[in-house]
Amino acid sequence: MAQTAVPPVEAYLALVRRRRLMGAILLALFVVALWSGFQTVNARSAGGFWSGLPQILDFPRNLVLEAWERRDRMPGHMARAVPALIETINIAAVATLAGALMGMGLALLSTRGLAPWPGGVALFRRVMDVLRAVPEIVIALILIFVLGGGPVPAMIAIALHTAGALGKLFSEVAEAADLRPVEGLASTGANWGQRMALAVMPQVAPNWLSYGLLRFEINIRASAILGFVGAGGIGYELRNAMTFGQGRFDVAAAIFLVLFLTIVVVDQLSDRLRRRLTHGAAA
Amino acid sequence: MTALSAAAGADLEGRVLRGFRRRRLVALSVPVLLLLYLAYVFVAFDVMGLSQRARLDNAAILVRDSWSHKVHVTQDLRNAAVSVSIEGNRRSTYREGAWPGWVRPLPDGGTLVELPDGHAVTFAADGAIRFAIPDWGVLEARVVEGEVVTNLPDPPPSWANASPSRLAVTLPAGRLTVTAGRAEVFRYFPGWEMFFFHIDSPYHGRPAAEILWGGRIDPARPNLAGAWRDFWTNPIWRHADVAWAIWETVLMAFLGTVGAAAVALPLAFAAARGVNPLGPVRFLVRRVFDFVRGVDALIWTIALSRAFGPGPLTGTLAILVTDSGTFGKLFSEALENMDRKQVEGVASTGASPAMQWRWGVIPQVFPVLASQVLYLFESNVRSSTIIGAIVGGGIGLLLTQAIQTQGDWEKVTYYIVLIVVMVFALDAASGWLRARIIHGAPDRAARPRRPAA
């Protein structure tokens, strides 16, 4: 009682001061880390940040100027990019479908309460972690070595990554599912597959579909990038247009435009669909 | 009364049954449509042709190379000189007299190469090459007037392939090839060759205990310092460069994410309803966010690499630009969803607008924003590997180079392992930090609507 003479207000203010000091030190360290990191990256690059900054608009300007100069050819270029675009979308769609199927399996196997072998839950989670951690480009390039170029390596690579990413999200949804229907079905003698299909799926389907659509958006972008490293589709066409001599900027501009429009349209469509799925049909 | 309800019941029954039929039709048509689509893709992707184009021998090389290496024992048949080298690389040849124990010079001038399970190859002094195969016998080959002559029966066993120009024997214990110019034995060993020390280093092939506790191996240096230096500057594996590349990849993701957050924060205030009263400005800023997100990271990467050249700077800026759109959207949504009551509560104490911000707004939105930044950071560590492969920076560059040489599969395996470890470590670190920052705020609510890529 008699030993602590410090009034509570003083103690509180001292605490606040200490916390503020800690906050300021952390912030200063953070800024120093940012600055030195920026310096390192800048030094390691061929062009400097400050010398590149004024040129940042050169490329877009050239692109737009050249495209404008040959604007009569733009519709033709855009039409010629459509088959490659369809290939890119097909890669993304099949990869999303296959990945979602694998993800469903992995999710059910790694959700506590639903897994047929509870001992395997940790194992299947690690499998999903590894699938997520390996970037698509790694699997794609290795498969190109074995299978040759074309859309299939990209498709498999994206599907594997998707399986890991969706498996985790699916399993989070499935964890929240009501177990009573599962128990009800189990009491009638339903086997594991029937319990999952009839008791779990109806509960999780809207959320799973919504995540699947979101992944489809992401996969279109991924499949365009993989095309750029040699896996076919619109990314490959873009690379050809960019590296052809000085670069055929009008073709590149047409491909940019097609890709941009596709991404925006798919984003909008899937946004609307997802809203309907999660908030119920506007009935 | 009863008649009426019976009629209504029949009507209801009809409607329910029709509803069932319709649903069944929909439920059936979805898989059918999916199957049709897959069939179309099967044709469009030319999956049938793929089975012909696939190189299963490449796959076999890849798998074996990724976990094992081979040592070549080569005899030049013109001058009978024997050399032992790792993977047949001239720069990693064993010095004369320092051969591994299973290659022995014989007293008569020949060379004995011991292989597992009692197999052995002898480069005899008289020019013959004898392969002792325990449950078959001794295969003898000679080069007579530029042609390879063997004692193989006709037809030869399935593990041998003989023609006048070339003999090839492939057994689990090892391989032997003989041509007019030279004879070569391959012995396989598990593990990556020279991962720790290059063959020229005095520490190569020494047990760890000897390096740690034994006497000085290289008299000029203490063991630990010398071993560390030789490991770090290993000219084949280049551990120092790889460590630097990993660091560069993380740095690209870190700078890109933090920079994007810094750019997006003020803009998010301008885009948030309830913060910025000017409708047209809000609309404009939102469309800018949509545009930046809509233009793909790939397009930004290409456009920026024209201005900033190859290197990690372009990768950083590509992440920065792409994600500032994402952050702008997420941040402005978080600002719109904040609770006004807390701000009003602070205002009721007579606080100035600045203090209302400090004590009413920031404590609410900071955990949400910070956790979104951390989520995108995790996702960006993965994407910066890919972007690095395009712009030429970080581990992505090393990886694509190693894959494109199509011979360094052990390095590819190593890099993949490093990438997985890097991603795991950073996920764990960021998860720990997120749990600390949003202590109290539920983790799920703060999650951005973009799943970790």
Short mmCIF file of C-alpha atoms in Angstrom, two decimals, chain B:
data_model
loop_
_atom_site.label_atom_id
_atom_site.label_comp_id
_atom_site.label_asym_id
_atom_site.label_seq_id
_atom_site.Cartn_x
_atom_site.Cartn_y
_atom_site.Cartn_z
CA MET B 1 -64.50 -27.11 -48.85
CA THR B 2 -62.94 -30.55 -49.14
CA ALA B 3 -63.35 -30.54 -52.92
CA LEU B 4 -61.68 -27.16 -53.12
CA SER B 5 -58.67 -28.20 -51.04
CA ALA B 6 -58.37 -31.42 -53.04
CA ALA B 7 -58.23 -29.38 -56.22
CA ALA B 8 -55.69 -27.02 -54.68
CA GLY B 9 -53.73 -30.04 -53.49
CA ALA B 10 -53.67 -31.54 -56.97
CA ASP B 11 -52.58 -28.20 -58.38
CA LEU B 12 -49.85 -27.90 -55.77
CA GLU B 13 -48.71 -31.44 -56.44
CA GLY B 14 -48.51 -30.67 -60.14
CA ARG B 15 -46.49 -27.54 -59.50
CA VAL B 16 -44.09 -29.29 -57.15
CA LEU B 17 -43.56 -32.15 -59.59
CA ARG B 18 -42.99 -29.72 -62.44
CA GLY B 19 -40.50 -27.90 -60.26
CA PHE B 20 -38.71 -31.15 -59.54
CA ARG B 21 -38.60 -32.02 -63.23
CA ARG B 22 -37.20 -28.64 -64.10
CA ARG B 23 -34.55 -28.83 -61.45
CA ARG B 24 -33.60 -32.33 -62.48
CA LEU B 25 -33.24 -31.11 -66.04
CA VAL B 26 -31.01 -28.24 -64.93
CA ALA B 27 -29.00 -30.52 -62.67
CA LEU B 28 -28.45 -32.91 -65.55
CA SER B 29 -27.72 -30.29 -68.17
CA VAL B 30 -24.90 -28.68 -66.20
CA PRO B 31 -22.64 -31.76 -66.23
CA VAL B 32 -23.59 -32.45 -69.85
CA LEU B 33 -22.63 -28.92 -70.87
CA LEU B 34 -19.39 -29.19 -68.92
CA LEU B 35 -18.58 -32.47 -70.64
CA LEU B 36 -19.32 -30.96 -74.05
CA TYR B 37 -17.03 -28.04 -73.20
CA LEU B 38 -14.26 -30.34 -72.06
CA ALA B 39 -14.63 -32.37 -75.26
CA TYR B 40 -14.27 -29.17 -77.27
CA VAL B 41 -11.16 -28.17 -75.32
CA PHE B 42 -9.78 -31.68 -75.74
CA VAL B 43 -9.88 -31.11 -79.50
CA ALA B 44 -8.85 -27.44 -79.35
CA PHE B 45 -5.78 -28.18 -77.22
CA ASP B 46 -4.84 -31.13 -79.43
CA VAL B 47 -4.48 -33.48 -76.49
CA MET B 48 -4.21 -36.48 -78.82
CA GLY B 49 -1.21 -34.92 -80.55
CA LEU B 50 0.29 -34.22 -77.15
CA SER B 51 0.83 -37.89 -76.44
CA GLN B 52 3.07 -38.03 -79.51
CA ARG B 53 4.91 -34.81 -78.71
CA ALA B 54 5.49 -35.72 -75.05
CA ARG B 55 9.09 -36.65 -74.35
CA LEU B 56 8.99 -39.29 -71.65
CA ASP B 57 12.76 -39.71 -71.90
CA ASN B 58 13.04 -36.04 -70.94
CA ALA B 59 10.85 -36.72 -67.94
CA ALA B 60 13.09 -39.63 -66.93
CA ILE B 61 16.22 -37.45 -67.22
CA LEU B 62 14.52 -34.72 -65.20
CA VAL B 63 13.49 -37.00 -62.37
CA ARG B 64 16.83 -38.81 -62.14
CA ASP B 65 18.84 -35.62 -62.41
CA SER B 66 16.82 -33.87 -59.73
CA TRP B 67 17.92 -36.22 -56.95
CA SER B 68 21.09 -37.90 -58.17
CA HIS B 69 24.26 -37.24 -60.11
CA LYS B 70 26.64 -39.39 -62.06
CA VAL B 71 30.39 -39.68 -62.19
CA HIS B 72 31.97 -40.41 -65.58
CA VAL B 73 35.05 -42.60 -65.88
CA THR B 74 36.32 -42.03 -69.40
CA GLN B 75 39.09 -43.80 -71.29
CA ASP B 76 40.37 -42.20 -74.43
CA LEU B 77 40.93 -45.28 -76.60
CA ARG B 78 43.56 -43.59 -78.74
CA ASN B 79 46.05 -42.95 -75.94
CA ALA B 80 44.49 -45.07 -73.13
CA ALA B 81 44.38 -42.05 -70.79
CA VAL B 82 41.69 -42.33 -68.09
CA SER B 83 39.91 -39.39 -66.47
CA VAL B 84 37.27 -39.25 -63.75
CA SER B 85 34.87 -36.34 -63.69
CA ILE B 86 31.58 -35.34 -62.16
CA GLU B 87 28.77 -35.16 -64.74
CA GLY B 88 31.43 -35.29 -67.46
CA ASN B 89 32.25 -31.65 -66.84
CA ARG B 90 35.87 -30.89 -67.68
CA ARG B 91 36.03 -28.25 -64.96
CA SER B 92 35.11 -30.78 -62.29
CA THR B 93 37.65 -33.51 -63.00
CA TYR B 94 39.31 -35.44 -60.19
CA ARG B 95 43.03 -34.82 -59.99
CA GLU B 96 45.31 -37.72 -60.95
CA GLY B 97 45.97 -39.75 -57.84
CA ALA B 98 42.92 -38.32 -56.00
CA TRP B 99 40.38 -40.58 -57.69
CA PRO B 100 37.46 -41.89 -55.66
CA GLY B 101 38.10 -45.30 -54.06
CA TRP B 102 36.00 -47.26 -56.53
CA VAL B 103 38.26 -46.34 -59.48
CA ARG B 104 41.65 -48.06 -59.14
CA PRO B 105 44.66 -48.29 -61.40
CA LEU B 106 45.73 -51.91 -61.83
CA PRO B 107 49.38 -52.99 -61.54
CA ASP B 108 49.53 -53.99 -65.20
CA GLY B 109 48.51 -50.51 -66.36
CA GLY B 110 44.75 -51.12 -66.68
CA THR B 111 41.98 -49.48 -64.68
CA LEU B 112 39.30 -51.14 -62.54
CA VAL B 113 35.93 -49.37 -62.08
CA GLU B 114 33.85 -50.96 -59.36
CA LEU B 115 30.07 -50.65 -59.59
CA PRO B 116 27.43 -51.67 -57.03
CA ASP B 117 26.23 -55.28 -56.52
CA GLY B 118 29.42 -56.95 -57.68
CA HIS B 119 29.46 -55.33 -61.12
CA ALA B 120 32.81 -54.07 -62.38
CA VAL B 121 34.29 -52.65 -65.55
CA THR B 122 37.93 -53.16 -66.43
CA PHE B 123 39.78 -51.05 -68.95
CA ALA B 124 42.42 -53.72 -69.58
CA ALA B 125 45.99 -52.91 -70.52
CA ASP B 126 45.57 -54.89 -73.77
CA GLY B 127 42.81 -52.51 -74.91
CA ALA B 128 39.86 -54.74 -74.09
CA ILE B 129 36.92 -53.44 -72.04
CA ARG B 130 35.42 -56.09 -69.78
CA PHE B 131 32.11 -55.61 -67.96
CA ALA B 132 31.62 -58.25 -65.26
CA ILE B 133 27.89 -58.78 -64.74
CA PRO B 134 27.24 -61.20 -61.85
CA ASP B 135 24.30 -63.25 -63.16
CA TRP B 136 25.23 -63.05 -66.82
CA GLY B 137 28.96 -63.31 -67.29
CA VAL B 138 31.70 -61.08 -68.64
CA LEU B 139 30.92 -58.84 -71.56
CA GLU B 140 34.01 -58.06 -73.56
CA ALA B 141 34.32 -55.29 -76.11
CA ARG B 142 37.24 -54.23 -78.30
CA VAL B 143 37.73 -51.64 -80.94
CA VAL B 144 39.15 -53.33 -84.04
CA GLU B 145 39.87 -51.15 -87.06
CA GLY B 146 37.44 -48.48 -85.97
CA GLU B 147 34.58 -50.90 -85.24
CA VAL B 148 33.24 -52.02 -81.87
CA VAL B 149 33.39 -55.80 -81.58
CA THR B 150 31.67 -57.56 -78.66
CA ASN B 151 31.03 -61.08 -77.43
CA LEU B 152 27.28 -60.37 -77.10
CA PRO B 153 24.94 -63.09 -78.41
CA ASP B 154 22.57 -62.29 -81.28
CA PRO B 155 20.04 -60.91 -80.46
CA PRO B 156 21.65 -59.07 -77.51
CA PRO B 157 19.96 -58.94 -74.09
CA SER B 158 17.40 -56.17 -73.55
CA TRP B 159 19.84 -54.08 -71.47
CA ALA B 160 22.44 -53.88 -74.24
CA ASN B 161 22.44 -52.16 -77.58
CA ALA B 162 25.23 -53.00 -79.98
CA SER B 163 26.16 -51.79 -83.44
CA PRO B 164 29.53 -51.61 -85.19
CA SER B 165 29.82 -47.96 -84.29
CA ARG B 166 28.56 -48.05 -80.69
CA LEU B 167 27.93 -50.31 -77.73
CA ALA B 168 25.59 -49.12 -74.97
CA VAL B 169 24.88 -51.09 -71.81
CA THR B 170 22.32 -49.75 -69.37
CA LEU B 171 22.01 -51.57 -66.06
CA PRO B 172 20.70 -50.39 -62.69
CA ALA B 173 24.26 -50.60 -61.39
CA GLY B 174 25.63 -48.21 -64.01
CA ARG B 175 26.05 -47.53 -67.70
CA LEU B 176 28.81 -48.26 -70.20
CA THR B 177 29.19 -46.81 -73.68
CA VAL B 178 31.95 -47.73 -76.11
CA THR B 179 32.60 -45.98 -79.40
CA ALA B 180 35.60 -46.06 -81.68
CA GLY B 181 37.12 -43.09 -79.84
CA ARG B 182 36.40 -43.78 -76.21
CA ALA B 183 34.87 -45.92 -73.53
CA GLU B 184 32.84 -44.34 -70.75
CA VAL B 185 31.38 -45.71 -67.52
CA PHE B 186 28.67 -43.83 -65.62
CA ARG B 187 28.06 -44.53 -61.98
CA TYR B 188 25.06 -42.91 -60.27
CA PHE B 189 25.07 -41.51 -56.76
CA PRO B 190 22.20 -40.05 -54.79
CA GLY B 191 22.43 -36.36 -53.88
CA TRP B 192 23.42 -33.15 -55.63
CA GLU B 193 26.98 -33.00 -56.88
CA MET B 194 29.37 -30.62 -55.17
CA PHE B 195 26.51 -28.91 -53.34
CA PHE B 196 28.70 -27.92 -50.43
CA PHE B 197 32.20 -27.75 -51.91
CA HIS B 198 33.54 -27.62 -55.42
CA ILE B 199 35.87 -30.44 -56.31
CA ASP B 200 38.84 -28.04 -56.27
CA SER B 201 38.18 -27.09 -52.66
CA PRO B 202 40.31 -28.91 -50.08
CA TYR B 203 37.13 -29.60 -48.11
CA HIS B 204 35.46 -31.57 -50.92
CA GLY B 205 34.53 -35.08 -49.87
CA ARG B 206 35.57 -34.62 -46.24
CA PRO B 207 33.18 -35.72 -43.51
CA ALA B 208 31.52 -32.91 -41.56
CA ALA B 209 33.06 -34.06 -38.28
CA GLU B 210 36.54 -33.68 -39.70
CA ILE B 211 35.84 -30.12 -40.84
CA LEU B 212 34.27 -29.20 -37.51
CA TRP B 213 36.61 -30.84 -35.06
CA GLY B 214 39.53 -32.31 -37.00
CA GLY B 215 42.93 -30.76 -37.63
CA ARG B 216 43.45 -28.02 -40.18
CA ILE B 217 42.70 -29.33 -43.67
CA ASP B 218 43.95 -26.23 -45.44
CA PRO B 219 46.99 -25.05 -43.44
CA ALA B 220 46.42 -21.43 -44.47
CA ARG B 221 42.98 -21.05 -42.91
CA PRO B 222 40.99 -22.20 -39.89
CA ASN B 223 38.61 -24.97 -40.94
CA LEU B 224 35.34 -23.21 -40.19
CA ALA B 225 36.24 -19.94 -41.88
CA GLY B 226 37.74 -21.69 -44.89
CA ALA B 227 34.85 -24.11 -45.26
CA TRP B 228 32.32 -21.30 -45.02
CA ARG B 229 34.20 -19.27 -47.61
CA ASP B 230 34.48 -22.19 -50.04
CA PHE B 231 30.82 -23.04 -49.54
CA TRP B 232 29.66 -19.46 -50.03
CA THR B 233 31.76 -18.95 -53.18
CA ASN B 234 31.02 -22.41 -54.64
CA PRO B 235 31.34 -21.69 -58.38
CA ILE B 236 28.74 -24.29 -59.43
CA TRP B 237 25.96 -23.55 -56.94
CA ARG B 238 26.81 -19.91 -56.28
CA HIS B 239 25.20 -19.86 -52.85
CA ALA B 240 25.92 -16.19 -52.31
CA ASP B 241 24.18 -15.19 -55.54
CA VAL B 242 21.20 -17.41 -54.78
CA ALA B 243 20.81 -15.92 -51.31
CA TRP B 244 21.00 -12.48 -52.83
CA ALA B 245 18.35 -13.41 -55.43
CA ILE B 246 15.97 -14.62 -52.74
CA TRP B 247 16.51 -11.38 -50.86
CA GLU B 248 15.87 -9.40 -54.05
CA THR B 249 12.58 -11.24 -54.65
CA VAL B 250 11.39 -10.49 -51.12
CA LEU B 251 12.53 -6.90 -51.49
CA MET B 252 10.55 -6.45 -54.72
CA ALA B 253 7.42 -7.72 -53.03
CA PHE B 254 8.00 -5.63 -49.89
CA LEU B 255 8.76 -2.35 -51.64
CA GLY B 256 6.01 -2.88 -54.19
CA THR B 257 3.38 -3.65 -51.57
CA VAL B 258 4.32 -0.88 -49.15
CA GLY B 259 4.70 1.63 -51.97
CA ALA B 260 1.31 0.68 -53.37
CA ALA B 261 -0.27 1.14 -49.95
CA ALA B 262 1.38 4.55 -49.59
CA VAL B 263 0.09 5.67 -52.98
CA ALA B 264 -3.38 4.24 -52.47
CA LEU B 265 -4.05 5.60 -48.99
CA PRO B 266 -4.60 9.28 -49.82
CA LEU B 267 -6.48 8.35 -52.98
CA ALA B 268 -8.71 6.00 -51.00
CA PHE B 269 -9.80 8.92 -48.83
CA ALA B 270 -10.72 10.79 -51.98
CA ALA B 271 -12.74 7.80 -53.18
CA ALA B 272 -14.63 7.04 -49.97
CA ARG B 273 -18.22 8.12 -49.54
CA GLY B 274 -18.63 9.77 -46.16
CA VAL B 275 -15.11 11.18 -46.32
CA ASN B 276 -15.09 13.05 -49.59
CA PRO B 277 -18.33 14.90 -50.24
CA LEU B 278 -17.50 15.64 -53.92
CA GLY B 279 -19.34 12.98 -55.92
CA PRO B 280 -17.63 13.57 -59.28
CA VAL B 281 -14.16 13.34 -57.71
CA ARG B 282 -15.12 10.10 -56.01
CA PHE B 283 -16.35 8.72 -59.31
CA LEU B 284 -13.19 9.76 -61.13
CA VAL B 285 -10.81 8.28 -58.56
CA ARG B 286 -12.78 5.05 -58.52
CA ARG B 287 -12.56 4.72 -62.29
CA VAL B 288 -8.80 5.27 -62.01
CA PHE B 289 -8.61 2.38 -59.53
CA ASP B 290 -10.68 0.20 -61.85
CA PHE B 291 -8.47 1.05 -64.79
CA VAL B 292 -5.26 0.31 -62.93
CA ARG B 293 -6.63 -3.03 -61.75
CA GLY B 294 -8.03 -3.88 -65.14
CA VAL B 295 -4.75 -3.34 -66.95
CA ASP B 296 -3.05 -6.57 -66.09
CA ALA B 297 0.21 -6.86 -64.16
CA LEU B 298 1.70 -8.27 -67.35
CA ILE B 299 0.87 -5.12 -69.30
CA TRP B 300 2.24 -2.87 -66.55
CA THR B 301 5.40 -4.95 -66.42
CA ILE B 302 5.99 -4.59 -70.15
CA ALA B 303 5.20 -0.88 -70.20
CA LEU B 304 7.43 -0.13 -67.21
CA SER B 305 10.33 -2.23 -68.43
CA ARG B 306 10.52 0.06 -71.47
CA ALA B 307 11.21 3.01 -69.19
CA PHE B 308 13.26 1.42 -66.40
CA GLY B 309 15.07 -1.37 -68.20
CA PRO B 310 15.51 -4.91 -66.94
CA GLY B 311 16.07 -5.48 -63.25
CA PRO B 312 14.29 -5.57 -59.93
CA LEU B 313 13.28 -1.91 -60.10
CA THR B 314 10.82 -2.61 -62.90
CA GLY B 315 9.42 -5.56 -60.98
CA THR B 316 8.96 -3.41 -57.88
CA LEU B 317 7.18 -0.70 -59.81
CA ALA B 318 4.97 -3.21 -61.64
CA ILE B 319 3.79 -4.61 -58.31
CA LEU B 320 3.41 -1.09 -56.96
CA VAL B 321 1.23 0.14 -59.80
CA THR B 322 -0.95 -2.98 -60.08
CA ASP B 323 -1.61 -3.17 -56.38
CA SER B 324 -2.27 0.49 -55.83
CA GLY B 325 -5.54 -0.08 -57.72
CA THR B 326 -6.40 -3.07 -55.55
CA PHE B 327 -5.47 -1.23 -52.35
CA GLY B 328 -7.42 1.85 -53.41
CA LYS B 329 -10.56 -0.21 -53.78
CA LEU B 330 -10.06 -2.17 -50.56
CA PHE B 331 -9.06 0.87 -48.49
CA SER B 332 -11.94 3.02 -49.67
CA GLU B 333 -14.36 0.19 -48.89
CA ALA B 334 -12.85 -0.14 -45.42
CA LEU B 335 -13.22 3.61 -44.88
CA GLU B 336 -16.84 3.51 -46.00
CA ASN B 337 -17.60 0.60 -43.69
CA MET B 338 -16.20 2.27 -40.61
CA ASP B 339 -18.42 2.98 -37.67
CA ARG B 340 -19.46 6.67 -37.43
CA LYS B 341 -20.43 6.29 -33.77
CA GLN B 342 -16.86 6.20 -32.59
CA VAL B 343 -16.08 9.44 -34.47
CA GLU B 344 -19.21 11.06 -33.05
CA GLY B 345 -18.23 9.93 -29.59
CA VAL B 346 -14.85 11.61 -29.92
CA ALA B 347 -16.49 14.71 -31.41
CA SER B 348 -18.88 14.92 -28.43
CA THR B 349 -15.91 15.51 -26.13
CA GLY B 350 -15.15 18.68 -28.09
CA ALA B 351 -12.29 17.24 -30.12
CA SER B 352 -11.08 19.10 -33.21
CA PRO B 353 -11.49 17.44 -36.63
CA ALA B 354 -7.84 16.40 -36.60
CA MET B 355 -8.29 14.74 -33.22
CA GLN B 356 -11.47 13.08 -34.43
CA TRP B 357 -9.39 11.52 -37.18
CA ARG B 358 -6.63 10.52 -34.84
CA TRP B 359 -8.81 8.93 -32.19
CA GLY B 360 -12.03 8.13 -34.05
CA VAL B 361 -10.97 6.92 -37.49
CA ILE B 362 -7.40 5.65 -37.41
CA PRO B 363 -7.79 3.17 -34.53
CA GLN B 364 -10.74 1.66 -36.42
CA VAL B 365 -9.28 1.36 -39.89
CA PHE B 366 -5.60 0.75 -39.14
CA PRO B 367 -5.88 -2.95 -38.25
CA VAL B 368 -8.06 -3.61 -41.29
CA LEU B 369 -5.72 -1.81 -43.67
CA ALA B 370 -2.60 -3.35 -42.15
CA SER B 371 -3.96 -6.83 -42.44
CA GLN B 372 -4.91 -6.21 -46.08
CA VAL B 373 -1.39 -5.00 -46.78
CA LEU B 374 0.01 -8.15 -45.20
CA TYR B 375 -2.30 -10.41 -47.22
CA LEU B 376 -1.27 -8.80 -50.47
CA PHE B 377 2.37 -8.96 -49.40
CA GLU B 378 2.09 -12.73 -49.04
CA SER B 379 0.49 -12.97 -52.44
CA ASN B 380 3.09 -10.65 -53.96
CA VAL B 381 6.00 -12.76 -52.76
CA ARG B 382 4.68 -15.43 -55.10
CA SER B 383 4.00 -13.05 -57.97
CA SER B 384 7.38 -11.38 -57.67
CA THR B 385 8.96 -14.73 -58.54
CA ILE B 386 7.01 -14.69 -61.81
CA ILE B 387 7.52 -11.00 -62.47
CA GLY B 388 11.21 -11.49 -61.72
CA ALA B 389 11.35 -14.08 -64.49
CA ILE B 390 9.98 -11.51 -66.96
CA VAL B 391 11.97 -8.46 -65.89
CA GLY B 392 15.14 -10.34 -65.00
CA GLY B 393 15.53 -10.09 -61.25
CA GLY B 394 15.55 -12.29 -58.21
CA ILE B 395 15.12 -16.02 -57.90
CA GLY B 396 12.64 -16.09 -60.78
CA LEU B 397 15.44 -15.19 -63.18
CA LEU B 398 17.80 -17.88 -61.83
CA LEU B 399 15.02 -20.41 -61.98
CA THR B 400 14.00 -19.74 -65.57
CA GLN B 401 17.66 -19.73 -66.61
CA ALA B 402 18.22 -23.09 -64.94
CA ILE B 403 15.09 -24.53 -66.55
CA GLN B 404 15.99 -23.23 -69.99
CA THR B 405 19.45 -24.80 -70.01
CA GLN B 406 17.51 -28.11 -69.66
CA GLY B 407 20.40 -29.80 -67.91
CA ASP B 408 20.53 -28.32 -64.43
CA TRP B 409 17.52 -30.07 -62.95
CA GLU B 410 19.26 -30.45 -59.61
CA LYS B 411 19.48 -26.65 -59.45
CA VAL B 412 15.85 -26.32 -60.49
CA THR B 413 14.91 -28.63 -57.63
CA TYR B 414 17.06 -26.61 -55.24
CA TYR B 415 15.49 -23.30 -56.30
CA ILE B 416 11.97 -24.70 -56.04
CA VAL B 417 12.72 -25.92 -52.53
CA LEU B 418 14.10 -22.47 -51.65
CA ILE B 419 11.04 -20.72 -53.08
CA VAL B 420 8.67 -22.97 -51.13
CA VAL B 421 10.66 -22.39 -47.94
CA MET B 422 10.71 -18.62 -48.59
CA VAL B 423 6.95 -18.51 -49.14
CA PHE B 424 6.27 -20.63 -46.05
CA ALA B 425 8.55 -18.51 -43.87
CA LEU B 426 7.06 -15.21 -45.01
CA ASP B 427 3.50 -16.53 -44.70
CA ALA B 428 4.25 -17.55 -41.15
CA ALA B 429 5.90 -14.21 -40.32
CA SER B 430 3.11 -12.18 -41.84
CA GLY B 431 0.47 -14.34 -40.15
CA TRP B 432 2.15 -13.74 -36.80
CA LEU B 433 2.34 -10.00 -37.44
CA ARG B 434 -1.27 -9.85 -38.57
CA ALA B 435 -2.45 -11.63 -35.46
CA ARG B 436 -0.53 -9.10 -33.36
CA ILE B 437 -1.75 -6.01 -35.24
CA ILE B 438 -5.42 -6.89 -35.36
CA HIS B 439 -5.40 -8.28 -31.87
CA GLY B 440 -9.11 -8.05 -31.17
CA ALA B 441 -10.32 -7.44 -34.70
CA PRO B 442 -11.53 -10.72 -36.19
CA ASP B 443 -9.16 -12.07 -38.81
CA ARG B 444 -11.81 -13.08 -41.34
CA ALA B 445 -13.50 -9.69 -41.46
CA ALA B 446 -10.28 -8.01 -42.41
CA ARG B 447 -9.58 -10.35 -45.30
CA PRO B 448 -9.52 -8.75 -48.74
CA ARG B 449 -11.85 -10.28 -51.28
CA ARG B 450 -8.98 -11.46 -53.36
CA PRO B 451 -7.75 -14.86 -52.20
CA ALA B 452 -4.04 -15.30 -51.79
CA ALA B 453 -2.66 -16.12 -55.22
#
